[in-house]
Amino acid sequence: MSATATRVLVLNSGSSSVKYQLLDMNDGARLAVGLVERIGEETSRLAHTPLATGGEKRETEGPIADHEAALKAVAAELKADGLGLDSPELAAIGHRVVHGGLKFTAPTVIDEAVLREIERLVPVAPLHNPANITGIRTAQALRPDLPQVAVFDTAFHTTMPEYAARYAIDVETADAHRIRRYGFHGTSHAYVSRRTAELLGKAPEEVNVIVLHLGNGASASAVAGGRCVDTSMGLTPLEGLVMGTRSGDIDPAVTFHLKRVAGMDEDEVDVLLNKKSGLIGLCGDNDMREIRRRIDEGDERAKLAFDIYIHRLKKYIGAYSAVLGKVDAVAFTAGVGENAAPVREAALAGLEEMGMAVDAARNAVRSDEPRLISPDYARVAVAVVPTDEELEIAQQTYALVNA
């Protein structure tokens, strides 16, 4: 690799979309960002912003048949800005891969053996890993000479001890079918826990942090000295907190009951719990801003949904305080965590005896910068730390290819 090659292209390939960012690892600056969505439809859309040149966002609409066509369109947009994939300054392409199982505990240079293992994990990530594989193979075809690196959502959580990772079911059955708690949003939890330590002026090894990644998907983690020791998502991203459309924790017998009493099959139960539950199932909205507006207008259904959401969140804060023993900080991140001051206030209300409190004036401030929102006297720091999963993927990718 050329000594001048300091750029990393980050690709996040979904089932019908590709998100991308081109970063310069000299300073972490974003050179271009974009999104291709509705791949395979007549109404496909590509939005591209060339930040390096200060150019305005460009949007094009029209059919994009598949991921190969999508990435070729992205390559053309980058080339038009002098940032093409053929540039000698491009060091590597970093791919977000959702599920790495237990085998992948760190970023990994992709070869055929790695791809086979990612494919072997499709049964536990049927919505995500196939799209990740498609993105990888397409990028390999465009730049076969360039290192391609997989950064796994699950990797940060592989440090969980066995007693936190295992479910209490028959061991032989669990092992035969790879049933255990893997956790997700790992790049976000890694980034935010590290940035929280920096905010406190300490090394990650010196800090115990509860990270609350609250977006449409939501997860919590207990991070002790820079290592994850527990997290709320499990075999799939369904377990844990109440989310935008996912139920989170639920009695497993609910699924049997729905089959027997409601006559629902496996696919119908899957759709119910993953796409028609959570906030949208409780009140018909999964946008926290709309829910808060409805609460302000006296909507009791929206208020109940909010209260259920907060109750579950508070339970995890308490549980992870017990798991960690000593908590130095609670960090809120992602769309809801970064922007919804009422959620942060409600989640910590009544926890003053645990050393947790929110300063109303600090909590009300809107900023894109990491910041403390706890009062000076609080024993536990409360932080808002905007997540940056793309930067985390780029940093891990660049460090690996330069090792």
XYZ file of C-alpha atoms in Angstrom:
403
model
C 0.000 0.000 0.000
C 1.271 3.446 -0.913
C 2.404 5.686 1.934
C 0.089 8.339 0.512
C -2.922 6.045 0.694
C -4.833 7.482 3.648
C -8.426 7.270 2.483
C -10.973 4.647 3.508
C -14.340 4.068 1.871
C -16.912 2.775 4.367
C -19.815 0.756 2.938
C -22.948 -0.274 4.801
C -24.914 -2.509 2.460
C -28.515 -3.194 3.426
C -31.077 -5.349 1.695
C -32.237 -2.461 -0.515
C -29.778 0.319 0.271
C -26.112 1.263 0.397
C -24.844 3.949 2.764
C -21.306 5.155 2.190
C -18.706 7.586 3.449
C -15.225 8.384 2.168
C -12.871 9.505 4.941
C -9.294 10.773 5.082
C -7.577 9.077 7.997
C -4.986 11.829 8.391
C -7.595 13.780 10.333
C -10.801 11.758 10.084
C -12.330 14.299 7.701
C -15.271 13.212 5.572
C -14.618 13.741 1.892
C -17.976 12.488 0.638
C -21.145 10.930 2.041
C -24.139 9.377 0.374
C -26.986 6.926 0.242
C -28.499 4.722 -2.434
C -31.974 3.552 -1.462
C -34.822 1.509 -2.898
C -32.383 -0.619 -4.926
C -34.261 -2.826 -7.389
C -37.212 -0.455 -7.698
C -38.212 2.030 -10.372
C -38.004 4.780 -7.758
C -34.368 4.159 -6.756
C -32.653 7.260 -5.382
C -29.003 8.249 -4.989
C -28.084 11.194 -2.757
C -24.410 12.237 -2.800
C -22.672 15.111 -1.013
C -19.040 15.943 -1.963
C -17.808 17.501 1.279
C -14.172 17.724 0.114
C -15.048 20.238 -2.598
C -17.750 22.022 -0.629
C -20.230 21.009 -3.289
C -23.959 20.774 -2.780
C -25.880 17.548 -2.388
C -26.720 15.891 -5.703
C -29.782 13.686 -5.992
C -30.721 11.418 -8.873
C -33.765 9.195 -9.226
C -34.417 6.253 -11.517
C -34.144 2.483 -11.524
C -30.988 0.960 -10.035
C -31.285 -2.755 -10.651
C -29.012 -4.259 -8.001
C -26.109 -3.628 -5.624
C -23.554 -3.883 -8.438
C -25.313 -1.089 -10.295
C -25.611 0.886 -7.056
C -21.900 0.704 -6.287
C -21.006 1.565 -9.878
C -23.231 4.634 -9.558
C -21.490 5.557 -6.294
C -18.096 5.105 -7.973
C -19.190 7.421 -10.793
C -20.304 10.097 -8.317
C -16.985 9.910 -6.455
C -15.020 10.037 -9.720
C -16.895 13.177 -10.773
C -15.501 14.859 -7.646
C -11.950 13.637 -8.198
C -12.375 11.038 -5.447
C -12.662 7.923 -7.620
C -12.175 4.354 -6.479
C -9.148 4.149 -8.778
C -7.337 6.807 -6.730
C -3.917 5.742 -5.348
C -4.932 7.554 -2.151
C -7.583 4.924 -1.381
C -6.102 2.541 1.207
C -8.993 0.139 1.778
C -12.733 -0.401 1.789
C -14.314 -1.081 5.176
C -17.589 -3.022 5.284
C -20.095 -3.075 8.112
C -21.055 -6.715 8.693
C -23.834 -7.259 11.193
C -23.128 -10.781 12.459
C -19.697 -12.263 13.028
C -20.669 -14.962 15.494
C -17.904 -16.023 17.872
C -15.252 -16.468 15.214
C -14.749 -12.791 14.379
C -13.694 -10.810 17.427
C -11.856 -8.047 15.559
C -11.788 -6.377 12.134
C -10.768 -8.920 9.504
C -9.298 -8.709 6.008
C -11.808 -10.404 3.728
C -10.939 -13.480 1.673
C -13.021 -16.402 0.442
C -12.760 -18.241 3.752
C -14.044 -15.173 5.617
C -16.916 -14.796 3.162
C -17.867 -18.448 3.618
C -18.016 -17.976 7.381
C -20.143 -14.818 7.048
C -22.428 -16.812 4.772
C -22.563 -19.664 7.317
C -23.994 -17.156 9.799
C -26.901 -16.180 7.530
C -29.405 -18.292 9.530
C -28.836 -16.077 12.601
C -28.832 -12.840 10.570
C -31.075 -13.548 7.564
C -31.947 -9.902 6.916
C -28.446 -8.483 7.192
C -25.581 -10.822 6.338
C -26.775 -11.625 2.769
C -26.848 -7.908 1.921
C -23.430 -7.407 3.540
C -22.033 -10.254 1.405
C -23.491 -8.751 -1.763
C -21.862 -5.403 -0.996
C -18.500 -7.049 -0.334
C -18.495 -9.111 -3.539
C -19.499 -6.104 -5.612
C -16.753 -3.943 -4.097
C -14.228 -6.736 -4.674
C -15.190 -6.834 -8.343
C -14.676 -3.072 -8.657
C -11.305 -3.045 -6.863
C -9.936 -6.616 -6.659
C -6.472 -5.292 -5.772
C -7.621 -3.316 -2.722
C -7.830 -4.644 0.849
C -11.450 -5.157 1.895
C -12.063 -5.279 5.642
C -15.087 -6.573 7.545
C -15.940 -4.760 10.794
C -18.519 -6.720 12.761
C -21.396 -5.335 14.853
C -21.010 -8.285 17.204
C -17.236 -8.113 17.735
C -17.210 -5.633 20.629
C -19.541 -7.888 22.602
C -17.442 -11.063 22.281
C -15.709 -10.094 25.548
C -18.889 -10.931 27.483
C -18.252 -13.717 30.000
C -19.999 -17.010 29.331
C -22.431 -16.484 32.206
C -23.672 -13.312 30.489
C -23.635 -14.687 26.960
C -25.360 -18.038 27.472
C -29.078 -18.621 27.703
C -30.286 -21.074 30.347
C -31.338 -23.762 27.875
C -29.986 -27.223 27.133
C -26.287 -26.783 26.362
C -26.133 -29.361 23.547
C -29.103 -27.803 21.753
C -27.700 -24.304 22.175
C -24.269 -25.268 20.856
C -25.661 -27.259 17.937
C -27.644 -24.266 16.696
C -25.302 -21.427 17.819
C -27.935 -20.086 20.229
C -26.397 -17.522 22.560
C -26.353 -13.783 23.146
C -24.217 -11.976 20.565
C -25.267 -8.326 20.888
C -25.333 -5.675 18.166
C -24.530 -1.971 17.584
C -21.014 -2.955 18.657
C -19.175 -0.285 16.674
C -21.361 2.370 18.308
C -20.874 0.988 21.820
C -17.111 0.779 21.262
C -16.873 4.328 19.932
C -19.136 5.916 22.544
C -17.581 4.167 25.536
C -14.124 5.281 24.407
C -15.245 8.876 23.711
C -16.952 9.016 27.107
C -13.686 8.104 28.787
C -11.945 10.865 26.820
C -14.641 13.318 27.911
C -13.796 12.448 31.524
C -10.083 12.847 30.855
C -9.374 9.174 31.506
C -8.235 6.104 29.622
C -10.961 3.609 28.644
C -9.353 1.055 30.963
C -10.083 3.327 33.935
C -13.790 3.843 33.322
C -16.992 1.830 33.727
C -19.723 3.088 31.391
C -23.345 2.231 30.714
C -23.917 3.044 27.034
C -27.497 3.636 25.870
C -27.758 3.513 22.073
C -31.286 4.788 21.535
C -32.467 4.989 17.942
C -35.224 3.173 16.091
C -33.199 0.155 17.135
C -32.039 0.459 20.734
C -29.524 -1.343 22.913
C -27.703 -0.935 26.204
C -24.289 -2.181 27.213
C -22.245 -2.452 30.385
C -18.625 -1.616 29.578
C -16.014 -2.276 32.267
C -12.589 -0.864 31.588
C -13.150 -0.724 27.846
C -14.555 -4.278 27.583
C -18.206 -5.173 27.135
C -19.426 -7.411 29.972
C -23.132 -7.388 29.112
C -25.478 -6.053 26.449
C -29.227 -6.024 25.955
C -29.579 -7.505 22.455
C -29.175 -11.250 22.167
C -29.227 -13.919 19.469
C -30.930 -11.280 17.307
C -31.546 -7.537 17.671
C -35.053 -8.264 19.038
C -34.091 -8.761 22.684
C -33.763 -5.967 25.216
C -35.100 -2.427 25.223
C -38.401 -1.250 23.782
C -37.573 -0.005 20.261
C -39.263 1.784 17.409
C -40.892 -1.323 15.953
C -39.407 -4.175 18.048
C -40.887 -5.467 21.286
C -37.639 -6.033 23.151
C -37.844 -8.431 26.101
C -40.949 -10.605 26.040
C -42.031 -13.913 27.574
C -41.038 -16.539 24.949
C -44.335 -18.310 25.586
C -46.122 -15.406 23.886
C -45.035 -16.900 20.551
C -46.542 -20.308 21.421
C -49.719 -18.617 22.621
C -50.084 -16.665 19.371
C -49.649 -19.840 17.336
C -52.188 -21.807 19.362
C -54.797 -19.131 20.080
C -54.447 -16.672 17.200
C -53.428 -19.220 14.553
C -50.370 -17.189 13.575
C -47.472 -18.929 11.844
C -43.752 -18.295 12.458
C -43.458 -15.589 9.820
C -46.476 -13.706 11.151
C -45.121 -13.779 14.701
C -41.720 -12.641 13.391
C -43.295 -9.660 11.619
C -45.410 -8.809 14.671
C -42.494 -8.728 17.107
C -39.944 -7.090 14.789
C -42.013 -4.678 12.719
C -45.351 -4.096 14.443
C -44.371 -3.873 18.094
C -42.371 -1.465 20.235
C -43.502 2.144 20.108
C -45.344 1.750 16.820
C -47.315 -1.164 18.210
C -48.116 0.669 21.436
C -49.245 3.977 19.995
C -48.950 3.934 16.198
C -45.845 6.158 16.077
C -42.152 5.270 16.293
C -40.899 8.874 16.043
C -40.136 10.113 19.558
C -40.722 13.721 18.490
C -44.267 12.884 17.403
C -44.890 10.879 20.564
C -43.806 13.808 22.721
C -46.035 16.164 20.719
C -48.982 13.864 21.295
C -48.205 13.655 25.015
C -48.175 17.461 25.218
C -51.654 17.416 23.672
C -52.910 14.987 26.320
C -52.776 11.745 24.309
C -52.946 8.942 26.906
C -51.922 6.198 24.481
C -48.732 8.066 23.573
C -48.013 8.690 27.256
C -48.387 5.000 28.095
C -46.018 4.069 25.244
C -43.464 6.584 26.539
C -43.805 5.315 30.103
C -43.295 1.695 29.005
C -40.233 2.741 26.985
C -38.732 4.590 29.963
C -39.577 1.844 32.457
C -37.653 -0.739 30.427
C -34.748 1.659 29.966
C -34.577 2.391 33.688
C -34.601 -1.343 34.494
C -31.525 -1.854 32.323
C -29.720 1.104 33.879
C -30.329 -0.445 37.294
C -29.353 -3.933 36.165
C -26.120 -2.794 34.565
C -25.259 -0.712 37.608
C -25.423 -3.966 39.572
C -23.385 -5.838 36.938
C -20.639 -3.187 36.928
C -20.643 -2.580 40.688
C -19.163 0.873 40.180
C -20.463 3.181 37.443
C -18.436 6.181 36.325
C -20.711 7.370 33.530
C -23.971 6.845 31.687
C -23.734 7.814 28.010
C -26.702 8.499 25.733
C -26.233 8.201 21.975
C -27.973 7.678 18.589
C -30.990 9.581 17.273
C -33.202 9.500 20.365
C -30.370 9.434 22.884
C -28.664 12.455 21.338
C -31.734 14.582 20.661
C -34.580 13.702 23.041
C -33.925 15.595 26.278
C -37.196 14.345 27.877
C -36.039 10.733 27.407
C -32.727 11.400 29.149
C -34.430 13.251 31.991
C -37.094 10.584 32.513
C -34.649 7.667 32.294
C -32.619 8.964 35.241
C -35.416 10.511 37.282
C -35.459 9.041 40.781
C -31.969 7.552 40.523
C -30.271 10.230 42.605
C -29.496 7.698 45.355
C -27.490 5.813 42.722
C -25.493 8.972 42.028
C -27.260 9.720 38.731
C -28.915 13.030 37.928
C -29.511 15.381 35.005
C -29.018 19.138 35.104
C -32.073 20.645 33.395
C -30.217 23.540 31.742
C -27.382 21.364 30.432
C -29.812 18.712 29.253
C -31.738 21.269 27.199
C -28.665 22.302 25.167
C -28.556 21.010 21.575
C -25.078 20.282 20.253
C -23.228 17.954 17.918
C -20.350 17.758 20.392
C -19.860 15.267 23.251
C -20.952 16.919 26.492
C -21.816 16.347 30.139
C -25.401 16.991 31.217
C -25.079 15.962 34.875
C -24.742 18.523 37.689
C -21.262 19.073 39.060
C -22.092 17.299 42.317
C -23.293 14.060 40.673
C -21.275 10.972 41.567
C -21.922 9.463 38.135
C -21.244 11.539 35.031
C -24.109 11.648 32.525
C -22.958 12.295 28.968
C -24.434 12.811 25.529
C -21.972 11.444 22.979
C -22.954 11.551 19.300
C -22.087 8.189 17.821
C -19.936 7.834 14.716
C -20.053 4.252 13.524
C -18.591 5.120 10.122
C -15.531 6.743 11.686
C -15.123 3.745 13.992
C -15.267 1.364 11.009
C -12.788 3.524 9.078
C -10.371 3.695 12.004
C -10.474 -0.062 12.600
C -10.058 -0.711 8.863
C -7.121 1.681 8.478
C -5.354 0.388 11.587
C -5.629 -3.191 10.328
C -4.251 -2.563 6.829
C -1.410 -0.496 8.295
C -0.502 -3.007 10.986
